[in-house]
Amino acid sequence: MISIPNNLDAVVIGAGAAGLAAARRLRAGAKSVIVVEARARIGGRAVTVQDNGHPIDLGCGWLHSADDNPWVAKAAALGFTVDPTDAGWDDQTDDLGFSRAEQKDFTAAYDAFEQRREAGSRVDADRAAADYLEPANRWNPLLNAISSYVNGVELADLSTHDTGNYADSGIDHRVSEGYGALIAAYGADVPVVLDCPVQRVDHGGEGVKLTTALGAITARVAVVAVPSNIIAREILAFRPRLPDKIEAAHALPLGLANKVFFRLRRPAALAPNGHLMGRIDTVATGSYTLRPLGGPIVMGYYGGALAAELEKGGEAAFADFALGELSHLLGADIRRELEFVTATAWNADPWALGAYSYARIGACDQRATLAAPHAERLFFAGEACSIHDFSTAHGAYRTGIAAAEEAIKVLEAG
């Protein structure tokens, strides 16, 4: 059994971006702290793996709003490379299956939809983003597909007010060595106990007591930095129970996005940094990045209901679906060029149960409820707690810093 220190100033539950940020801030404030993590690694929903020396981000992969993203400075400080190559999401390589005229027509429909949605978010009661679709518009399926990538759900499940709160500069960069690798490097010197799931947090007495797989931990305060679904399903239980937190977490579930990766046997078979939409007439389609950052990789991205359906079918379902769409666009020979590497299954991950949060209709205010400290003992962090940066690693980071600073105030007030 690992010896775990007790009588700490603070314990942080979860070693994702939020938990690591909270722990570092607490240590900078001269507070004794450890992080307990259920997984055998740090990073949470940020994880980079290597394929023949090429990094692959299985979780978050983009520095969204890179001009205002704190991870950019962290990357520079830690010797990582931020690559500004355009994402290319608005392009269709060689106009395959998506003519230039159709792309122009779709862009106009997308812009008009966004204008209606943004205007509605300012003046209407909260409603589904799908209500702002133009009836019978030929591009509605593709608009829904894009929502599934961005939000993890289709437009019928998406709160207009919540999306209206999201801050996005439109500048998206990548970490050449991997976003997950960056976050892991940032947390490398944080004291973390791995393989240590927390079953219960007792907070009814003085301080807090954690019941974990490796024994009890006591501290004056705790920072809870786990995905909303873990709280909603009471996989992490609070005693006394916290109905307001559980209700808020239920209102902020994790949508789903999954990825599939292929290795190109001959990298020259495709030009670097290309992009393809699998189809333009259905919601059930993938978004494909061809040789990102020039590497010999092809990545497929799927969201919402399609991501869930493919995940149920396992890796073979992802591979078959992707190869079907890619061979339709690039020709049958592409099947011989692509070698399956891996696919993600975030719904099945027991410590995530999804990809990133969205607010149910009428529930965007629950982000503030989830983030609010409880009784000067419990502090909450994670991307679901962020009003303006939800679903991002920088949103998680900022909430971790905020929770730690609130905890420090309480600790220093005695």
mmCIF file of C-alpha atoms in Angstrom, residues 5-301:
data_model
loop_
_atom_site.group_PDB
_atom_site.id
_atom_site.type_symbol
_atom_site.label_atom_id
_atom_site.label_comp_id
_atom_site.label_asym_id
_atom_site.label_seq_id
_atom_site.Cartn_x
_atom_site.Cartn_y
_atom_site.Cartn_z
ATOM 1 C CA PRO A 5 0.249 11.945 3.572
ATOM 2 C CA ASN A 6 -2.628 13.200 5.695
ATOM 3 C CA ASN A 7 -3.610 16.390 7.466
ATOM 4 C CA LEU A 8 -2.869 18.324 4.302
ATOM 5 C CA ASP A 9 -3.959 21.820 3.501
ATOM 6 C CA ALA A 10 -5.624 20.577 0.315
ATOM 7 C CA VAL A 11 -6.301 17.492 -1.716
ATOM 8 C CA VAL A 12 -7.194 17.687 -5.404
ATOM 9 C CA ILE A 13 -9.389 15.002 -6.949
ATOM 10 C CA GLY A 14 -8.492 14.476 -10.599
ATOM 11 C CA ALA A 15 -5.216 15.003 -12.479
ATOM 12 C CA GLY A 16 -6.602 16.509 -15.662
ATOM 13 C CA ALA A 17 -5.831 20.035 -16.808
ATOM 14 C CA ALA A 18 -8.026 21.580 -14.087
ATOM 15 C CA GLY A 19 -6.658 19.469 -11.247
ATOM 16 C CA LEU A 20 -3.031 19.981 -12.246
ATOM 17 C CA ALA A 21 -3.546 23.735 -12.520
ATOM 18 C CA ALA A 22 -5.201 23.833 -9.096
ATOM 19 C CA ALA A 23 -2.408 21.831 -7.485
ATOM 20 C CA ARG A 24 0.335 23.990 -8.976
ATOM 21 C CA ARG A 25 -1.403 27.157 -7.825
ATOM 22 C CA LEU A 26 -1.844 25.754 -4.313
ATOM 23 C CA ARG A 27 1.829 24.820 -4.160
ATOM 24 C CA ALA A 28 2.774 28.278 -5.383
ATOM 25 C CA GLY A 29 0.745 29.579 -2.433
ATOM 26 C CA ALA A 30 2.881 27.446 -0.085
ATOM 27 C CA LYS A 31 0.049 25.007 0.692
ATOM 28 C CA SER A 32 0.599 21.304 1.266
ATOM 29 C CA VAL A 33 -1.292 19.399 -1.408
ATOM 30 C CA ILE A 34 -1.503 16.107 -3.252
ATOM 31 C CA VAL A 35 -3.560 15.072 -6.272
ATOM 32 C CA VAL A 36 -5.365 11.740 -6.364
ATOM 33 C CA GLU A 37 -6.073 10.308 -9.810
ATOM 34 C CA ALA A 38 -8.146 7.248 -10.733
ATOM 35 C CA ARG A 39 -6.183 6.539 -13.899
ATOM 36 C CA ALA A 40 -2.659 5.199 -14.238
ATOM 37 C CA ARG A 41 -1.612 8.471 -15.888
ATOM 38 C CA ILE A 42 -2.135 12.197 -15.576
ATOM 39 C CA GLY A 43 -3.858 14.403 -18.167
ATOM 40 C CA GLY A 44 -7.495 13.313 -17.961
ATOM 41 C CA ARG A 45 -9.141 13.858 -21.323
ATOM 42 C CA ALA A 46 -5.837 15.093 -22.743
ATOM 43 C CA VAL A 47 -3.600 12.220 -23.825
ATOM 44 C CA THR A 48 -0.911 11.919 -26.494
ATOM 45 C CA VAL A 49 0.393 8.583 -27.748
ATOM 46 C CA GLN A 50 3.171 7.904 -30.222
ATOM 47 C CA ASP A 51 2.904 6.035 -33.508
ATOM 48 C CA ASN A 52 6.349 5.410 -34.970
ATOM 49 C CA GLY A 53 7.567 8.648 -33.448
ATOM 50 C CA HIS A 54 4.554 10.692 -34.543
ATOM 51 C CA PRO A 55 2.352 12.145 -31.778
ATOM 52 C CA ILE A 56 -1.367 11.404 -31.848
ATOM 53 C CA ASP A 57 -3.781 13.290 -29.599
ATOM 54 C CA LEU A 58 -6.538 10.915 -28.530
ATOM 55 C CA GLY A 59 -8.253 13.669 -26.552
ATOM 56 C CA CYS A 60 -8.080 17.438 -26.961
ATOM 57 C CA GLY A 61 -5.896 18.426 -29.880
ATOM 58 C CA TRP A 62 -6.419 22.129 -30.594
ATOM 59 C CA LEU A 63 -5.331 25.292 -28.834
ATOM 60 C CA HIS A 64 -8.647 27.045 -29.423
ATOM 61 C CA SER A 65 -8.579 30.854 -29.166
ATOM 62 C CA ALA A 66 -4.808 30.566 -29.349
ATOM 63 C CA ASP A 67 -4.419 34.337 -29.070
ATOM 64 C CA ASP A 68 -5.944 34.129 -25.572
ATOM 65 C CA ASN A 69 -5.072 30.605 -24.505
ATOM 66 C CA PRO A 70 -2.837 30.198 -21.426
ATOM 67 C CA TRP A 71 -1.458 26.909 -22.723
ATOM 68 C CA VAL A 72 0.401 28.803 -25.464
ATOM 69 C CA ALA A 73 2.644 30.439 -22.873
ATOM 70 C CA LYS A 74 2.988 27.120 -21.039
ATOM 71 C CA ALA A 75 4.121 25.491 -24.283
ATOM 72 C CA ALA A 76 6.817 28.117 -24.815
ATOM 73 C CA ALA A 77 8.039 27.801 -21.228
ATOM 74 C CA LEU A 78 8.242 24.011 -21.464
ATOM 75 C CA GLY A 79 9.959 23.924 -24.862
ATOM 76 C CA PHE A 80 6.985 22.766 -26.896
ATOM 77 C CA THR A 81 6.225 23.994 -30.413
ATOM 78 C CA VAL A 82 2.979 25.761 -31.236
ATOM 79 C CA ASP A 83 2.155 25.338 -34.914
ATOM 80 C CA PRO A 84 -0.110 27.997 -36.467
ATOM 81 C CA THR A 85 -0.985 26.012 -39.602
ATOM 82 C CA ASP A 86 -4.619 26.675 -40.490
ATOM 83 C CA ALA A 87 -7.026 23.928 -39.486
ATOM 84 C CA GLY A 88 -8.518 23.860 -42.967
ATOM 85 C CA TRP A 89 -11.990 22.989 -41.680
ATOM 86 C CA ASP A 90 -13.564 25.323 -44.243
ATOM 87 C CA ASP A 91 -11.757 23.657 -47.138
ATOM 88 C CA GLN A 92 -12.445 20.485 -49.107
ATOM 89 C CA THR A 93 -9.282 19.067 -50.643
ATOM 90 C CA ASP A 94 -9.529 19.210 -54.428
ATOM 91 C CA ASP A 95 -13.270 19.953 -53.987
ATOM 92 C CA LEU A 96 -13.850 16.188 -53.795
ATOM 93 C CA GLY A 97 -17.552 15.445 -53.461
ATOM 94 C CA PHE A 98 -18.168 19.068 -52.517
ATOM 95 C CA SER A 99 -17.958 21.478 -55.441
ATOM 96 C CA ARG A 100 -16.689 25.016 -55.045
ATOM 97 C CA ALA A 101 -20.181 26.352 -55.737
ATOM 98 C CA GLU A 102 -21.641 24.050 -53.087
ATOM 99 C CA GLN A 103 -19.024 25.136 -50.587
ATOM 100 C CA LYS A 104 -19.906 28.765 -51.218
ATOM 101 C CA ASP A 105 -23.606 28.013 -50.839
ATOM 102 C CA PHE A 106 -23.015 26.104 -47.605
ATOM 103 C CA THR A 107 -20.886 28.903 -46.157
ATOM 104 C CA ALA A 108 -23.704 31.356 -46.802
ATOM 105 C CA ALA A 109 -26.211 29.025 -45.111
ATOM 106 C CA TYR A 110 -23.868 28.511 -42.154
ATOM 107 C CA ASP A 111 -23.303 32.246 -41.698
ATOM 108 C CA ALA A 112 -27.044 32.951 -41.885
ATOM 109 C CA PHE A 113 -27.786 30.241 -39.335
ATOM 110 C CA GLU A 114 -25.127 31.578 -36.956
ATOM 111 C CA GLN A 115 -26.528 35.106 -37.273
ATOM 112 C CA ARG A 116 -30.032 33.894 -36.423
ATOM 113 C CA ARG A 117 -28.760 31.819 -33.515
ATOM 114 C CA GLU A 118 -26.604 34.616 -32.088
ATOM 115 C CA ALA A 119 -29.431 37.123 -32.368
ATOM 116 C CA GLY A 120 -31.792 34.680 -30.700
ATOM 117 C CA SER A 121 -29.376 34.043 -27.849
ATOM 118 C CA ARG A 122 -29.598 37.737 -26.964
ATOM 119 C CA VAL A 123 -33.363 38.248 -27.085
ATOM 120 C CA ASP A 124 -35.177 34.883 -26.882
ATOM 121 C CA ALA A 125 -35.795 32.582 -23.971
ATOM 122 C CA ASP A 126 -33.365 29.691 -24.129
ATOM 123 C CA ARG A 127 -34.281 27.162 -26.784
ATOM 124 C CA ALA A 128 -32.705 24.487 -28.942
ATOM 125 C CA ALA A 129 -30.222 25.766 -31.495
ATOM 126 C CA ALA A 130 -32.080 23.629 -34.054
ATOM 127 C CA ASP A 131 -34.992 26.089 -33.823
ATOM 128 C CA TYR A 132 -32.916 28.551 -35.839
ATOM 129 C CA LEU A 133 -32.446 26.222 -38.797
ATOM 130 C CA GLU A 134 -34.230 27.274 -41.957
ATOM 131 C CA PRO A 135 -36.904 24.639 -42.658
ATOM 132 C CA ALA A 136 -36.058 22.270 -45.516
ATOM 133 C CA ASN A 137 -32.667 23.895 -46.152
ATOM 134 C CA ARG A 138 -30.485 21.340 -47.935
ATOM 135 C CA TRP A 139 -27.570 22.152 -45.633
ATOM 136 C CA ASN A 140 -29.301 21.380 -42.336
ATOM 137 C CA PRO A 141 -27.785 17.862 -42.092
ATOM 138 C CA LEU A 142 -24.261 19.242 -42.544
ATOM 139 C CA LEU A 143 -24.926 22.007 -40.010
ATOM 140 C CA ASN A 144 -25.975 19.301 -37.573
ATOM 141 C CA ALA A 145 -22.861 17.262 -38.330
ATOM 142 C CA ILE A 146 -20.649 20.252 -37.550
ATOM 143 C CA SER A 147 -22.493 20.804 -34.269
ATOM 144 C CA SER A 148 -21.771 17.190 -33.349
ATOM 145 C CA TYR A 149 -18.032 17.807 -33.832
ATOM 146 C CA VAL A 150 -17.962 21.135 -32.009
ATOM 147 C CA ASN A 151 -20.422 20.403 -29.199
ATOM 148 C CA GLY A 152 -20.603 16.625 -28.997
ATOM 149 C CA VAL A 153 -24.358 16.748 -29.718
ATOM 150 C CA GLU A 154 -26.652 17.721 -32.554
ATOM 151 C CA LEU A 155 -28.453 21.069 -32.623
ATOM 152 C CA ALA A 156 -31.725 19.750 -31.173
ATOM 153 C CA ASP A 157 -29.969 19.121 -27.832
ATOM 154 C CA LEU A 158 -27.937 22.318 -27.747
ATOM 155 C CA SER A 159 -28.725 25.350 -25.549
ATOM 156 C CA THR A 160 -28.667 28.548 -27.569
ATOM 157 C CA HIS A 161 -27.841 30.610 -24.487
ATOM 158 C CA ASP A 162 -24.909 28.376 -23.591
ATOM 159 C CA THR A 163 -23.384 28.541 -27.054
ATOM 160 C CA GLY A 164 -23.973 32.284 -27.003
ATOM 161 C CA ASN A 165 -21.754 32.505 -23.919
ATOM 162 C CA TYR A 166 -18.864 30.659 -25.532
ATOM 163 C CA ALA A 167 -15.823 32.847 -26.268
ATOM 164 C CA ASP A 168 -14.042 31.926 -29.491
ATOM 165 C CA SER A 169 -11.558 34.093 -31.352
ATOM 166 C CA GLY A 170 -11.510 31.667 -34.280
ATOM 167 C CA ILE A 171 -7.725 31.235 -34.017
ATOM 168 C CA ASP A 172 -6.859 27.561 -33.642
ATOM 169 C CA HIS A 173 -3.304 26.253 -33.333
ATOM 170 C CA ARG A 174 -1.770 22.881 -32.546
ATOM 171 C CA VAL A 175 1.032 21.591 -30.335
ATOM 172 C CA SER A 176 3.472 19.773 -32.591
ATOM 173 C CA GLU A 177 4.505 17.358 -29.852
ATOM 174 C CA GLY A 178 0.867 16.837 -28.769
ATOM 175 C CA TYR A 179 -1.516 18.757 -26.524
ATOM 176 C CA GLY A 180 -1.745 15.820 -24.129
ATOM 177 C CA ALA A 181 2.055 15.680 -23.935
ATOM 178 C CA LEU A 182 2.130 19.390 -23.074
ATOM 179 C CA ILE A 183 -0.363 18.989 -20.231
ATOM 180 C CA ALA A 184 1.495 15.935 -18.923
ATOM 181 C CA ALA A 185 4.775 17.893 -18.934
ATOM 182 C CA TYR A 186 3.069 20.756 -17.101
ATOM 183 C CA GLY A 187 2.017 18.329 -14.367
ATOM 184 C CA ALA A 188 5.231 16.313 -14.220
ATOM 185 C CA ASP A 189 6.398 17.798 -10.913
ATOM 186 C CA VAL A 190 2.981 17.790 -9.227
ATOM 187 C CA PRO A 191 2.642 15.224 -6.402
ATOM 188 C CA VAL A 192 0.075 12.760 -7.793
ATOM 189 C CA VAL A 193 -1.097 9.405 -6.460
ATOM 190 C CA LEU A 194 -2.133 7.331 -9.479
ATOM 191 C CA ASP A 195 -4.537 4.376 -9.631
ATOM 192 C CA CYS A 196 -6.362 5.927 -6.699
ATOM 193 C CA PRO A 197 -10.071 6.418 -7.426
ATOM 194 C CA VAL A 198 -12.002 8.313 -4.776
ATOM 195 C CA GLN A 199 -15.276 6.698 -3.746
ATOM 196 C CA ARG A 200 -16.527 9.214 -1.187
ATOM 197 C CA VAL A 201 -15.870 12.706 0.135
ATOM 198 C CA ASP A 202 -17.016 13.273 3.720
ATOM 199 C CA HIS A 203 -17.329 16.985 4.415
ATOM 200 C CA GLY A 204 -19.765 17.167 7.333
ATOM 201 C CA GLY A 205 -17.164 17.644 10.035
ATOM 202 C CA GLU A 206 -14.028 19.705 10.304
ATOM 203 C CA GLY A 207 -12.134 19.586 7.031
ATOM 204 C CA VAL A 208 -12.664 16.780 4.524
ATOM 205 C CA LYS A 209 -11.997 13.044 4.509
ATOM 206 C CA LEU A 210 -11.610 11.076 1.276
ATOM 207 C CA THR A 211 -12.274 7.361 1.056
ATOM 208 C CA THR A 212 -10.038 6.040 -1.730
ATOM 209 C CA ALA A 213 -8.889 2.735 -3.157
ATOM 210 C CA LEU A 214 -5.605 3.208 -1.284
ATOM 211 C CA GLY A 215 -6.968 4.336 2.057
ATOM 212 C CA ALA A 216 -8.267 7.492 3.722
ATOM 213 C CA ILE A 217 -6.934 11.001 3.098
ATOM 214 C CA THR A 218 -7.677 13.990 5.298
ATOM 215 C CA ALA A 219 -7.242 17.653 4.427
ATOM 216 C CA ARG A 220 -8.610 21.034 5.335
ATOM 217 C CA VAL A 221 -10.156 21.540 1.881
ATOM 218 C CA ALA A 222 -10.639 19.623 -1.351
ATOM 219 C CA VAL A 223 -10.698 20.710 -4.988
ATOM 220 C CA VAL A 224 -12.993 18.477 -7.024
ATOM 221 C CA ALA A 225 -11.800 18.401 -10.631
ATOM 222 C CA VAL A 226 -13.606 15.472 -12.234
ATOM 223 C CA PRO A 227 -15.911 15.366 -15.287
ATOM 224 C CA SER A 228 -19.533 16.320 -14.717
ATOM 225 C CA ASN A 229 -20.783 12.807 -15.501
ATOM 226 C CA ILE A 230 -18.777 11.391 -12.587
ATOM 227 C CA ILE A 231 -20.610 13.737 -10.212
ATOM 228 C CA ALA A 232 -24.010 13.284 -11.882
ATOM 229 C CA ARG A 233 -23.878 9.497 -11.589
ATOM 230 C CA GLU A 234 -22.478 9.725 -8.040
ATOM 231 C CA ILE A 235 -19.471 7.616 -8.934
ATOM 232 C CA LEU A 236 -17.819 10.174 -6.685
ATOM 233 C CA ALA A 237 -20.214 10.417 -3.731
ATOM 234 C CA PHE A 238 -20.508 13.268 -1.255
ATOM 235 C CA ARG A 239 -21.539 12.832 2.379
ATOM 236 C CA PRO A 240 -23.618 14.755 3.183
ATOM 237 C CA ARG A 241 -25.047 14.522 -0.311
ATOM 238 C CA LEU A 242 -24.922 17.667 -2.490
ATOM 239 C CA PRO A 243 -28.201 17.769 -4.457
ATOM 240 C CA ASP A 244 -27.430 21.130 -6.095
ATOM 241 C CA LYS A 245 -24.121 19.857 -7.475
ATOM 242 C CA ILE A 246 -25.653 16.607 -8.696
ATOM 243 C CA GLU A 247 -28.496 18.478 -10.385
ATOM 244 C CA ALA A 248 -26.054 20.891 -12.018
ATOM 245 C CA ALA A 249 -23.887 18.021 -13.247
ATOM 246 C CA HIS A 250 -26.942 16.284 -14.727
ATOM 247 C CA ALA A 251 -27.718 19.529 -16.580
ATOM 248 C CA LEU A 252 -24.174 19.650 -17.978
ATOM 249 C CA PRO A 253 -23.546 16.158 -19.378
ATOM 250 C CA LEU A 254 -20.663 15.230 -21.609
ATOM 251 C CA GLY A 255 -21.366 15.060 -25.294
ATOM 252 C CA LEU A 256 -19.345 12.655 -27.405
ATOM 253 C CA ALA A 257 -16.601 13.009 -29.972
ATOM 254 C CA ASN A 258 -14.364 10.151 -31.075
ATOM 255 C CA LYS A 259 -11.388 9.833 -33.393
ATOM 256 C CA VAL A 260 -9.933 7.155 -35.632
ATOM 257 C CA PHE A 261 -6.338 7.169 -36.852
ATOM 258 C CA PHE A 262 -4.672 5.559 -39.849
ATOM 259 C CA ARG A 263 -1.019 5.388 -40.828
ATOM 260 C CA LEU A 264 -0.153 6.172 -44.447
ATOM 261 C CA ARG A 265 2.077 3.498 -45.902
ATOM 262 C CA ARG A 266 3.344 6.042 -48.454
ATOM 263 C CA PRO A 267 3.010 9.593 -47.092
ATOM 264 C CA ALA A 268 3.437 11.021 -50.582
ATOM 265 C CA ALA A 269 0.101 9.469 -51.538
ATOM 266 C CA LEU A 270 -1.642 12.505 -49.979
ATOM 267 C CA ALA A 271 -0.705 16.157 -49.722
ATOM 268 C CA PRO A 272 -0.129 17.460 -46.189
ATOM 269 C CA ASN A 273 -2.676 19.403 -44.144
ATOM 270 C CA GLY A 274 -5.691 18.492 -46.236
ATOM 271 C CA HIS A 275 -9.284 18.220 -45.081
ATOM 272 C CA LEU A 276 -12.377 16.373 -46.269
ATOM 273 C CA MET A 277 -15.988 16.174 -45.175
ATOM 274 C CA GLY A 278 -17.031 12.571 -45.742
ATOM 275 C CA ARG A 279 -20.467 13.497 -47.105
ATOM 276 C CA ILE A 280 -22.496 16.672 -47.403
ATOM 277 C CA ASP A 281 -26.036 15.267 -47.331
ATOM 278 C CA THR A 282 -26.244 13.576 -43.929
ATOM 279 C CA VAL A 283 -25.578 14.162 -40.254
ATOM 280 C CA ALA A 284 -23.879 10.765 -40.039
ATOM 281 C CA THR A 285 -20.557 11.708 -41.583
ATOM 282 C CA GLY A 286 -16.964 12.240 -40.510
ATOM 283 C CA SER A 287 -14.503 15.096 -40.772
ATOM 284 C CA TYR A 288 -11.084 13.945 -41.996
ATOM 285 C CA THR A 289 -7.708 15.586 -41.538
ATOM 286 C CA LEU A 290 -5.136 14.422 -44.078
ATOM 287 C CA ARG A 291 -1.528 14.377 -42.886
ATOM 288 C CA PRO A 292 -1.838 16.921 -40.067
ATOM 289 C CA LEU A 293 1.351 18.936 -39.630
ATOM 290 C CA GLY A 294 2.822 16.936 -42.490
ATOM 291 C CA GLY A 295 2.894 13.635 -40.610
ATOM 292 C CA PRO A 296 1.995 10.270 -42.193
ATOM 293 C CA ILE A 297 -1.375 10.153 -40.415
ATOM 294 C CA VAL A 298 -5.025 10.435 -41.459
ATOM 295 C CA MET A 299 -7.512 11.237 -38.705
ATOM 296 C CA GLY A 300 -11.279 10.842 -38.775
ATOM 297 C CA TYR A 301 -13.456 12.795 -36.336
#
